[in-house]
Amino acid sequence: MKKDLIVSIKDLAFGYAERQIHRKINMNFHRGKVVAIMGGSGCGKTTILRLIGGQIKPTSGQVEVDGKIVHEQGRKGIYELRRKMGMLFQHGALFSDLSVYENVAFPIREHTDLNEAVIKDLVLMKLNAVGLRGAHNLMPTELSGGMARRVALARAVALDPDIIMYDEPFAGLDPISMGVICDLIRTLNDALGATSIIVTHDVTETFAFADYIYFIADGIVAAEGSPSDLKKSQLPFVKQFIYSEKDGPVPFHYQANEYISDLGL
Amino acid sequence: MLTFFENIGRGLRLKITRLGAATRLFFTIISYSSESFKRFNLTIREIYFTGVLSLIIIIVSAFFVGMVLGLQGYYTLQKYGSSEAIGVLVALALVRELGPVVTALLFAGRAGTAITAEIGLMKATEQLSAMEMMAVSPVARIVAPRFWAGIITMPLLASIFSMVGIIGGYVVAVPLIGVDEGAFWSQMQANVDFSYDIVNGFIKSLVFGIACTIIALFEGYDAPPTAEGVSRATTRTVVTSSLAVLGLDFVLTSFMLSV
Ligand SMILES: Nc1ncnc2c1ncn2[C@@H]1O[C@H](COP(=O)(O)OP(=O)(O)O)[C@@H](O)[C@H]1O
Ligand SMILES: [Mg+2]
């Protein structure tokens, strides 16, 4: 019987050189769920994904993936864990010198000894799942933003990962592509029996399809719950975010001197 | 006043830090090399990009350098009545100095910049991060093959440079000016020593190959992931490689002449 809890973050703190980003984060991700991490730009959402993937180490606290503490793994151990993960980067991050087909085939070629015929079937299957089987001959530069992200998604799930991480999957997409990606996240999650972790600040989409949502602010989890719980929340921060009010607990102005004194009056 | 010295100190410390980081990259590459040798076709691909595609500029430059050497050499040598020595002069100048040095300078401009820009852009567009997240080491997959390709390519390009340059010198000296053909080649054969001149030239180009490639790779790998960052890194590749090549050339030459 597999453990139900696949990723858990305990008392995590992290900072770059002089700037503290996370102070104390606690999160749990259960198998089969679509979980969203929300928060303003620069609050450290992408950083959490990098911590889960073991690209950076926490200052204190820990991230546990499938029962293993990520920062205690050596290179081999981390690579082993990463093979259970797929990640969709903010702008797709397709390899620009490889065709769509070769991009999706890349992880398969690197990690398996399958023969060319099997690889071809797998790649076309994955591309078919994102509706781009017909585009397999194109180069990444020939794709629109939404298509590139779908190819990247096909590549991320090429080895049937247990955990799929999405970094702002909707940013910069037209409404149609956005809907397509939304549906894909849900279908892929359920078809693979995977766990999806979605970093985003698109309220409407996220509230429509996530199972659970974490809000981060000031380096801690400011609120969490299912979408319906959060909608009822009276926390000012959550209300500001959901109803996109300009000013609130999250100020419109970046920290500054008194306006009057800056103007020299 | 203090800030002036502070700035010098800070600049110096930054340079030393970068040198240290580049050295670390060098050893990381070495430690990942066995992994990338298993997929030698990746290195072959890079040899094509850095080597074969640099051939045109190498051959054309070499031909002109050889012709100029022939002209300049002839006008000086004939004053001393030894214009048949033109073959030796051209060959030694090319094999010992101009071949390795000019090739390295051209390499930095042609292949080095391409390497820096490519790796810098791959970093800026998160391709390297994506690779890491797919449990594939970018050093093994991207950096190491380019490193070995550079090292293999540079001595080959330098020897092609020397060879074409000698042909250029020959074209000027023999058919154009009318130096005796037999004297041209026989003097060259008698006075160019394989183990001394040719091997030393080879060693130089090998060292330049390591320096230019590691500089280009490091600048790309270390570039800030922005358009401006990558363009600055590309410029730095040319400047640093050129200075490194000229400096190393002086050091190597003084060692070789003192042996
Ligand atoms: N490599 C880095 N070095 C220093 N600071 C960084 C680095 N990467 C990100 N940051 C900073 O960390 C903060 C959090 O970044 P990130 O996790 O990307 O935010 P977001 O929530 O928008 O995804 C940002 O303010 C960013 O400027
Ligand atoms: Mg981000």
Coordinates of C-alpha atoms and ligand atoms in Angstrom, one line a residue:
Chain A
M1 CA 0.0 0.0 0.0
K2 CA 1.5 3.3 -1.1
K3 CA 1.6 6.1 1.4
D4 CA -1.2 8.6 0.8
L5 CA 1.0 11.6 1.6
I6 CA 3.5 12.1 -1.3
V7 CA 5.0 15.5 -0.6
S8 CA 5.2 17.1 2.7
I9 CA 6.9 20.4 3.6
K10 CA 7.7 20.9 7.3
D11 CA 8.7 24.2 9.0
L12 CA 10.5 25.1 5.8
A13 CA 12.7 28.3 5.8
F14 CA 14.7 29.5 2.9
G15 CA 16.4 32.7 1.9
Y16 CA 18.8 34.0 -0.8
A17 CA 22.0 35.6 0.5
E18 CA 20.6 38.5 2.3
R19 CA 16.8 38.1 1.7
Q20 CA 14.6 35.8 3.6
I21 CA 11.9 34.4 1.3
H22 CA 10.2 31.7 3.4
R23 CA 10.0 31.8 7.1
K24 CA 7.9 28.8 8.1
I25 CA 6.0 26.9 5.5
N26 CA 4.0 23.8 6.2
M27 CA 2.2 22.0 3.4
N28 CA 1.0 18.5 2.6
F29 CA 0.2 17.1 -0.8
H30 CA -1.9 13.9 -1.1
R31 CA -1.9 11.4 -3.9
G32 CA -4.3 12.0 -6.7
K33 CA -5.1 15.6 -5.7
V34 CA -4.7 18.9 -7.6
V35 CA -3.2 21.4 -5.2
A36 CA -2.6 25.0 -5.9
I37 CA -0.1 27.3 -4.4
M38 CA -1.1 31.0 -4.7
G39 CA 0.4 34.3 -3.7
G40 CA 1.7 37.5 -5.2
S41 CA 4.6 37.7 -7.6
G42 CA 7.9 37.3 -5.9
C43 CA 6.5 35.6 -2.7
G44 CA 8.5 32.5 -3.4
K45 CA 6.2 30.2 -5.3
T46 CA 8.6 29.1 -7.9
T47 CA 11.2 28.7 -5.1
I48 CA 9.0 26.1 -3.4
L49 CA 8.9 24.0 -6.6
R50 CA 12.7 24.2 -6.8
L51 CA 13.0 23.1 -3.2
I52 CA 10.7 20.1 -3.9
G53 CA 12.9 19.3 -6.9
G54 CA 16.0 19.6 -4.8
Q55 CA 17.6 22.3 -6.9
I56 CA 18.2 24.4 -3.8
K57 CA 18.5 23.4 -0.1
P58 CA 16.3 24.8 2.7
T59 CA 17.9 26.9 5.4
S60 CA 16.0 24.9 7.9
G61 CA 13.1 22.5 8.0
Q62 CA 12.6 19.9 5.3
V63 CA 10.8 18.7 2.2
E64 CA 9.9 15.1 2.1
V65 CA 9.1 13.4 -1.2
D66 CA 7.7 9.9 -1.2
G67 CA 9.1 9.3 2.3
K68 CA 12.6 10.7 1.5
I69 CA 14.0 13.9 2.8
V70 CA 15.1 15.8 -0.3
H71 CA 18.1 17.8 0.9
E72 CA 19.7 14.8 2.6
Q73 CA 19.9 12.9 -0.8
G74 CA 23.1 12.8 -2.7
R75 CA 23.2 13.4 -6.5
K76 CA 22.0 9.9 -7.2
G77 CA 19.2 10.0 -4.7
I78 CA 18.0 13.4 -6.0
Y79 CA 18.0 12.2 -9.6
E80 CA 16.1 9.1 -8.5
L81 CA 13.4 11.3 -6.8
R82 CA 13.3 13.7 -9.9
R83 CA 12.4 10.7 -12.1
K84 CA 9.2 10.6 -10.2
M85 CA 8.5 14.2 -10.9
G86 CA 7.6 16.1 -14.0
M87 CA 7.8 19.9 -14.2
L88 CA 6.2 22.4 -16.5
F89 CA 8.3 25.5 -16.6
Q90 CA 6.7 29.0 -16.8
H91 CA 7.7 29.4 -20.5
G92 CA 7.8 25.8 -21.4
A93 CA 11.6 25.6 -21.5
L94 CA 11.5 23.4 -24.6
F95 CA 15.0 22.6 -26.0
S96 CA 15.2 25.0 -28.9
D97 CA 17.6 22.9 -31.0
L98 CA 15.3 19.8 -30.9
S99 CA 12.0 19.3 -32.7
V100 CA 8.7 18.8 -30.8
Y101 CA 9.1 15.0 -31.3
E102 CA 12.7 15.0 -30.0
N103 CA 11.8 17.2 -27.0
V104 CA 9.2 14.7 -25.8
A105 CA 11.5 11.8 -26.6
F106 CA 14.3 13.4 -24.6
P107 CA 13.5 12.1 -21.1
I108 CA 12.6 8.7 -22.6
R109 CA 15.9 8.4 -24.4
E110 CA 17.9 9.6 -21.4
H111 CA 16.3 7.2 -18.9
T112 CA 15.3 4.1 -20.7
D113 CA 16.8 1.7 -23.3
L114 CA 13.6 1.3 -25.3
N115 CA 14.0 0.8 -29.0
E116 CA 13.0 3.4 -31.5
A117 CA 9.6 1.9 -32.4
V118 CA 8.5 1.9 -28.8
I119 CA 9.8 5.4 -28.3
K120 CA 7.8 6.6 -31.3
D121 CA 4.6 5.1 -30.0
L122 CA 5.1 6.6 -26.6
V123 CA 5.9 10.1 -27.9
L124 CA 3.0 10.1 -30.3
M125 CA 0.7 8.9 -27.5
K126 CA 1.9 11.7 -25.2
L127 CA 1.5 14.3 -28.0
N128 CA -1.9 12.9 -28.8
A129 CA -2.9 13.4 -25.2
V130 CA -2.2 17.2 -25.5
G131 CA -3.7 17.3 -28.9
L132 CA -0.5 18.0 -30.8
R133 CA 0.3 14.7 -32.5
G134 CA 0.1 16.5 -35.8
A135 CA 2.8 19.0 -34.7
H136 CA 5.5 16.5 -34.0
N137 CA 7.7 17.7 -36.8
L138 CA 7.7 21.4 -35.9
M139 CA 10.5 23.2 -34.1
P140 CA 9.7 25.0 -30.8
T141 CA 10.1 28.4 -32.5
E142 CA 7.2 27.5 -34.8
L143 CA 4.7 27.0 -31.9
S144 CA 2.4 29.5 -30.3
G145 CA 2.8 30.1 -26.5
G146 CA -0.1 27.8 -25.7
M147 CA 1.1 25.0 -28.0
A148 CA 4.7 25.3 -26.6
R149 CA 3.3 24.8 -23.1
R150 CA 1.3 21.8 -24.2
V151 CA 4.4 20.2 -25.7
A152 CA 6.3 20.9 -22.5
L153 CA 3.5 19.2 -20.7
A154 CA 3.7 16.2 -22.9
R155 CA 7.5 16.1 -22.2
A156 CA 6.9 16.5 -18.4
V157 CA 4.6 13.5 -18.3
A158 CA 6.6 11.4 -20.8
L159 CA 7.8 9.0 -18.1
D160 CA 4.5 8.9 -16.2
P161 CA 5.6 10.8 -13.1
D162 CA 3.9 10.6 -9.7
I163 CA 4.1 14.3 -9.1
I164 CA 3.5 16.9 -11.8
M165 CA 4.5 20.5 -11.0
Y166 CA 3.3 23.5 -12.9
D167 CA 4.9 26.9 -12.7
E168 CA 2.3 29.5 -13.7
P169 CA 0.7 27.3 -16.4
F170 CA -1.8 30.0 -17.4
A171 CA 0.5 33.1 -17.5
G172 CA 0.3 34.9 -20.8
L173 CA -2.2 32.6 -22.5
D174 CA -5.4 33.6 -24.3
P175 CA -8.6 32.4 -22.7
I176 CA -9.0 29.4 -25.1
S177 CA -5.5 28.0 -24.5
M178 CA -6.1 28.6 -20.8
G179 CA -9.2 26.5 -20.8
V180 CA -7.4 23.8 -22.7
I181 CA -4.5 23.7 -20.2
C182 CA -7.0 23.6 -17.3
D183 CA -8.7 20.6 -18.7
L184 CA -5.4 18.9 -19.5
I185 CA -4.1 19.3 -15.9
R186 CA -7.2 17.6 -14.6
T187 CA -7.3 14.8 -17.2
L188 CA -3.6 14.0 -16.9
N189 CA -3.8 14.1 -13.2
D190 CA -6.6 11.6 -13.1
A191 CA -5.3 9.4 -15.9
L192 CA -1.9 9.0 -14.4
G193 CA -3.1 8.9 -10.8
A194 CA -0.6 11.6 -10.2
T195 CA -0.5 14.5 -7.8
S196 CA -0.4 18.0 -9.3
I197 CA 1.1 21.0 -7.7
I198 CA 0.2 24.2 -9.4
V199 CA 1.8 27.5 -8.8
T200 CA -0.4 30.3 -10.1
H201 CA -2.1 33.6 -9.4
D202 CA -5.1 33.1 -11.6
V203 CA -7.9 33.1 -9.2
T204 CA -10.9 32.1 -11.3
E205 CA -9.3 29.1 -13.0
T206 CA -7.7 27.8 -9.9
F207 CA -10.8 28.1 -7.8
A208 CA -12.7 26.2 -10.5
F209 CA -10.6 23.1 -10.5
A210 CA -8.2 22.8 -7.6
D211 CA -8.9 20.3 -4.8
Y212 CA -7.0 22.3 -2.2
I213 CA -5.3 25.7 -2.1
Y214 CA -2.5 27.3 -0.2
F215 CA -2.0 31.0 0.0
I216 CA 1.5 32.2 0.8
A217 CA 2.3 35.7 2.1
D218 CA 5.2 37.1 4.1
G219 CA 7.0 33.7 4.0
I220 CA 4.2 31.8 5.7
V221 CA 1.1 30.0 4.7
A222 CA -1.5 32.7 5.2
A223 CA -4.5 30.7 4.4
E224 CA -5.4 27.2 3.2
G225 CA -8.4 25.1 2.4
S226 CA -10.7 23.9 -0.3
P227 CA -11.9 26.5 -2.8
S228 CA -15.4 26.6 -1.3
D229 CA -13.9 27.1 2.2
L230 CA -11.7 29.9 1.0
K231 CA -14.4 31.7 -0.7
K232 CA -16.2 32.0 2.6
S233 CA -13.0 33.1 4.3
Q234 CA -13.1 36.4 6.1
L235 CA -9.4 36.8 6.2
P236 CA -8.7 40.2 4.6
F237 CA -5.7 38.9 2.7
V238 CA -7.7 36.2 1.0
K239 CA -10.5 38.5 0.2
Q240 CA -8.2 41.0 -1.3
F241 CA -6.7 38.3 -3.5
I242 CA -9.9 36.7 -4.6
Y243 CA -11.7 39.9 -5.4
S244 CA -8.5 41.5 -6.7
E245 CA -8.7 44.6 -4.6
K246 CA -5.8 46.9 -5.4
D247 CA -4.9 47.9 -1.9
G248 CA -5.4 45.9 1.3
P249 CA -3.1 43.9 3.5
V250 CA -0.9 43.6 0.4
P251 CA 0.0 47.2 -0.2
F252 CA -0.1 48.8 -3.7
H253 CA 3.0 50.8 -2.9
Y254 CA 6.4 49.2 -2.6
Q255 CA 8.0 50.3 0.7
A256 CA 9.1 53.9 0.3
N257 CA 10.0 57.1 2.1
E258 CA 7.3 59.6 2.8
Y259 CA 6.0 60.8 -0.5
I260 CA 6.3 64.4 0.7
S261 CA 10.0 64.0 1.6
D262 CA 10.8 62.2 -1.7
L263 CA 9.3 65.2 -3.6
G264 CA 11.5 67.5 -1.5
L265 CA 8.6 69.4 -0.1
Chain B
M1 CA 39.6 58.1 -1.2
L2 CA 38.6 55.0 0.7
T3 CA 35.9 54.2 -1.8
F4 CA 38.5 54.2 -4.6
F5 CA 40.5 51.5 -2.9
E6 CA 37.4 49.7 -1.9
N7 CA 36.3 49.6 -5.5
I8 CA 39.6 48.2 -6.6
G9 CA 39.5 45.6 -3.9
R10 CA 35.9 44.7 -4.7
G11 CA 36.7 44.4 -8.4
L12 CA 39.8 42.2 -7.7
R13 CA 37.9 40.0 -5.3
L14 CA 35.1 39.5 -7.9
K15 CA 37.7 38.6 -10.6
I16 CA 39.3 36.1 -8.2
T17 CA 36.0 34.6 -7.3
R18 CA 35.1 34.1 -11.0
L19 CA 38.5 32.5 -11.6
G20 CA 37.8 30.1 -8.8
A21 CA 34.3 29.4 -10.1
A22 CA 35.7 28.7 -13.6
T23 CA 38.3 26.4 -12.1
R24 CA 35.5 24.6 -10.3
L25 CA 33.5 24.3 -13.5
F26 CA 36.7 22.8 -15.1
F27 CA 36.9 20.0 -12.5
T28 CA 33.2 19.4 -12.6
I29 CA 33.5 18.9 -16.3
I30 CA 36.3 16.5 -15.9
S31 CA 34.3 14.5 -13.3
Y32 CA 31.3 14.3 -15.6
S33 CA 33.4 13.4 -18.7
S34 CA 33.2 9.7 -18.5
E35 CA 29.5 10.0 -18.5
S36 CA 29.5 12.1 -21.6
F37 CA 32.1 10.0 -23.4
K38 CA 29.6 7.1 -23.3
R39 CA 27.6 9.3 -25.7
F40 CA 30.4 10.4 -27.9
N41 CA 28.1 11.3 -30.7
L42 CA 27.2 14.4 -28.7
T43 CA 30.9 15.5 -28.8
I44 CA 31.1 14.7 -32.5
R45 CA 28.1 17.0 -33.1
E46 CA 29.9 19.8 -31.3
I47 CA 33.1 19.1 -33.2
Y48 CA 31.1 19.8 -36.3
F49 CA 29.7 23.1 -34.9
T50 CA 32.9 24.4 -33.5
G51 CA 35.3 22.9 -35.9
V52 CA 33.9 22.2 -39.3
L53 CA 31.9 25.4 -39.4
S54 CA 35.0 27.5 -38.4
L55 CA 36.9 26.0 -41.4
I56 CA 36.1 28.8 -43.8
I57 CA 37.2 31.7 -41.7
I58 CA 40.4 29.7 -40.7
I59 CA 41.3 28.8 -44.2
V60 CA 40.7 32.3 -45.7
S61 CA 42.6 34.0 -42.8
A62 CA 45.4 31.6 -43.0
F63 CA 45.9 32.1 -46.7
F64 CA 46.1 35.9 -46.4
V65 CA 48.4 35.7 -43.3
G66 CA 50.7 33.3 -45.3
M67 CA 50.7 35.6 -48.3
V68 CA 51.5 38.7 -46.2
L69 CA 54.3 36.8 -44.4
G70 CA 55.7 35.8 -47.8
L71 CA 55.7 39.4 -49.0
Q72 CA 57.1 41.0 -45.8
G73 CA 59.6 38.2 -45.3
Y74 CA 60.9 38.4 -48.9
Y75 CA 61.6 42.2 -48.8
T76 CA 63.6 41.8 -45.6
L77 CA 65.5 38.7 -46.5
Q78 CA 66.5 39.8 -49.9
K79 CA 68.4 42.7 -48.3
Y80 CA 70.7 40.1 -46.8
G81 CA 70.7 38.0 -49.9
S82 CA 69.0 35.1 -48.4
S83 CA 65.6 35.2 -50.0
E84 CA 65.6 31.3 -50.4
A85 CA 65.1 31.2 -46.6
I86 CA 61.6 32.6 -47.1
G87 CA 60.2 29.1 -46.8
V88 CA 61.7 28.6 -43.4
L89 CA 60.6 31.9 -42.2
V90 CA 57.0 31.4 -43.3
A91 CA 56.8 27.9 -41.9
L92 CA 58.4 28.7 -38.5
A93 CA 56.4 31.8 -38.0
L94 CA 53.2 29.9 -38.7
V95 CA 53.9 26.7 -36.9
R96 CA 55.4 28.2 -33.8
E97 CA 53.3 31.4 -33.3
L98 CA 50.8 32.5 -35.8
G99 CA 49.1 29.2 -36.3
P100 CA 48.2 28.6 -32.7
V101 CA 47.7 32.2 -31.7
V102 CA 45.6 33.5 -34.7
T103 CA 43.5 30.3 -34.7
A104 CA 42.8 30.8 -31.0
L105 CA 41.8 34.4 -31.6
L106 CA 39.5 33.5 -34.5
F107 CA 38.1 30.5 -32.5
A108 CA 37.2 32.8 -29.6
G109 CA 35.4 35.1 -32.0
R110 CA 33.7 32.5 -34.0
A111 CA 33.1 29.4 -31.8
G112 CA 33.6 30.9 -28.3
T113 CA 30.9 33.5 -28.7
A114 CA 28.5 30.9 -30.1
I115 CA 29.1 28.6 -27.2
T116 CA 28.6 31.4 -24.6
A117 CA 25.4 32.8 -26.3
E118 CA 23.9 29.3 -26.7
I119 CA 24.5 28.2 -23.1
G120 CA 23.5 31.6 -21.8
L121 CA 20.3 31.5 -23.7
M122 CA 19.6 28.0 -22.6
K123 CA 20.0 29.1 -19.1
A124 CA 17.8 32.2 -19.5
T125 CA 15.0 30.2 -21.1
E126 CA 15.2 27.7 -18.2
Q127 CA 16.3 24.9 -20.5
L128 CA 19.2 24.0 -18.2
S129 CA 16.8 23.9 -15.2
A130 CA 14.4 21.8 -17.1
M131 CA 17.1 19.3 -17.9
E132 CA 18.2 19.2 -14.3
M133 CA 14.6 18.5 -13.3
M134 CA 14.5 15.7 -15.8
A135 CA 17.3 14.1 -13.8
V136 CA 19.8 14.8 -16.6
S137 CA 22.9 16.7 -15.7
P138 CA 23.4 19.8 -18.0
V139 CA 27.2 19.5 -17.3
A140 CA 27.3 16.0 -18.7
R141 CA 24.8 16.6 -21.5
I142 CA 25.6 20.2 -22.7
V143 CA 28.9 21.5 -21.2
A144 CA 31.3 18.5 -21.3
P145 CA 30.7 17.6 -25.0
R146 CA 31.5 21.2 -26.0
F147 CA 34.6 21.2 -23.8
W148 CA 36.0 18.1 -25.4
A149 CA 35.0 19.3 -28.8
G150 CA 36.9 22.5 -28.3
I151 CA 40.0 20.7 -27.1
I152 CA 40.0 18.3 -30.0
T153 CA 39.2 21.0 -32.6
M154 CA 41.7 23.7 -31.7
P155 CA 45.0 21.8 -32.5
L156 CA 43.4 20.5 -35.7
L157 CA 42.3 24.0 -36.8
A158 CA 45.8 25.4 -35.9
S159 CA 47.5 22.8 -38.0
I160 CA 45.2 23.5 -40.9
F161 CA 45.9 27.2 -40.4
S162 CA 49.7 26.6 -40.6
M163 CA 49.4 24.4 -43.6
V164 CA 47.2 26.8 -45.6
G165 CA 49.4 29.7 -44.5
I166 CA 52.5 27.9 -45.9
I167 CA 50.6 27.5 -49.2
G168 CA 49.8 31.2 -49.1
G169 CA 53.5 32.0 -48.5
Y170 CA 54.4 29.7 -51.3
V171 CA 52.0 31.3 -53.8
V172 CA 53.6 34.7 -53.1
A173 CA 57.2 33.6 -53.0
V174 CA 57.5 31.1 -55.8
P175 CA 55.1 31.8 -58.7
L176 CA 54.7 35.6 -58.0
I177 CA 58.1 36.7 -56.8
G178 CA 60.1 33.9 -58.4
V179 CA 62.0 32.4 -55.5
D180 CA 63.5 29.0 -56.4
E181 CA 61.0 26.3 -55.7
G182 CA 63.5 23.7 -54.6
A183 CA 65.2 26.1 -52.2
F184 CA 61.8 27.1 -50.8
W185 CA 60.8 23.6 -49.8
S186 CA 64.2 22.0 -49.0
Q187 CA 65.2 24.8 -46.6
M188 CA 61.9 24.5 -44.9
Q189 CA 62.4 20.7 -44.6
A190 CA 65.9 21.1 -43.2
N191 CA 65.1 23.8 -40.7
V192 CA 61.7 22.9 -39.2
D193 CA 62.2 20.4 -36.4
F194 CA 59.3 18.1 -35.7
S195 CA 59.8 17.4 -32.0
Y196 CA 60.7 21.0 -31.3
D197 CA 58.7 23.3 -33.6
I198 CA 55.7 21.3 -34.5
V199 CA 55.2 19.6 -31.1
N200 CA 55.6 23.0 -29.3
G201 CA 53.1 24.5 -31.6
F202 CA 50.7 21.6 -30.9
I203 CA 51.1 22.1 -27.2
K204 CA 50.3 25.8 -27.5
S205 CA 47.1 25.2 -29.4
L206 CA 46.1 22.5 -26.9
V207 CA 46.5 25.0 -24.0
F208 CA 44.7 27.7 -26.0
G209 CA 41.9 25.2 -26.7
I210 CA 41.4 24.5 -23.1
A211 CA 41.5 28.2 -22.1
C212 CA 39.2 29.5 -24.8
T213 CA 36.7 26.7 -24.4
I214 CA 36.5 26.9 -20.6
I215 CA 36.2 30.7 -20.7
A216 CA 33.3 30.5 -23.3
L217 CA 31.6 27.7 -21.3
F218 CA 32.0 29.5 -18.0
E219 CA 30.8 32.8 -19.3
G220 CA 27.7 31.2 -20.7
Y221 CA 27.0 29.0 -17.6
D222 CA 27.5 32.0 -15.3
A223 CA 25.6 34.6 -17.3
P224 CA 22.8 36.4 -15.6
P225 CA 19.7 34.9 -17.2
T226 CA 18.6 38.1 -19.1
A227 CA 19.2 39.4 -22.6
E228 CA 21.6 42.0 -21.3
G229 CA 23.4 39.4 -19.2
V230 CA 24.0 37.1 -22.1
S231 CA 25.2 39.8 -24.4
R232 CA 27.7 41.0 -21.9
A233 CA 28.9 37.5 -21.3
T234 CA 29.4 37.1 -25.0
T235 CA 31.6 40.2 -25.1
R236 CA 33.5 39.1 -22.1
T237 CA 34.2 35.8 -23.8
V238 CA 36.0 37.5 -26.6
V239 CA 37.9 39.9 -24.5
T240 CA 39.0 37.4 -21.8
S241 CA 39.9 34.7 -24.3
S242 CA 42.0 37.0 -26.4
L243 CA 43.9 38.3 -23.4
A244 CA 44.3 34.8 -22.0
V245 CA 45.7 33.5 -25.3
L246 CA 48.2 36.3 -25.7
G247 CA 49.3 36.1 -22.1
L248 CA 49.6 32.3 -22.2
D249 CA 51.5 32.5 -25.4
F250 CA 54.1 34.7 -23.8
V251 CA 54.5 32.3 -20.9
L252 CA 54.6 29.2 -23.0
T253 CA 57.0 30.7 -25.5
S254 CA 59.5 31.7 -22.8
F255 CA 59.3 28.2 -21.3
M256 CA 59.8 26.6 -24.7
L257 CA 62.7 28.8 -25.7
S258 CA 64.5 28.2 -22.4
V259 CA 64.4 24.4 -22.7
Ligands
LIG1 N1 18.8 32.9 -7.9 C1 18.3 33.9 -7.2 N2 19.1 34.7 -6.4 C2 18.6 35.7 -5.6 N3 17.2 35.9 -5.5 C3 16.4 35.2 -6.2 C4 16.8 34.1 -7.1 N4 15.8 33.6 -7.6 C5 14.7 34.2 -7.2 N5 15.1 35.2 -6.3 C6 14.2 36.1 -5.6 O1 13.4 35.3 -4.7 C7 12.0 35.8 -4.7 C8 11.1 34.7 -4.9 O2 11.2 34.3 -6.2 P1 10.2 33.3 -6.9 O3 10.0 32.0 -6.1 O4 10.6 33.1 -8.3 O5 8.8 34.1 -6.8 P2 7.4 33.8 -7.5 O6 6.5 33.6 -6.3 O7 7.0 35.0 -8.3 O8 7.5 32.5 -8.3 C9 12.0 36.9 -5.7 O9 11.9 38.1 -5.1 C10 13.2 36.8 -6.5 O10 13.7 38.1 -6.8
MG2 MG 7.6 32.3 -10.4

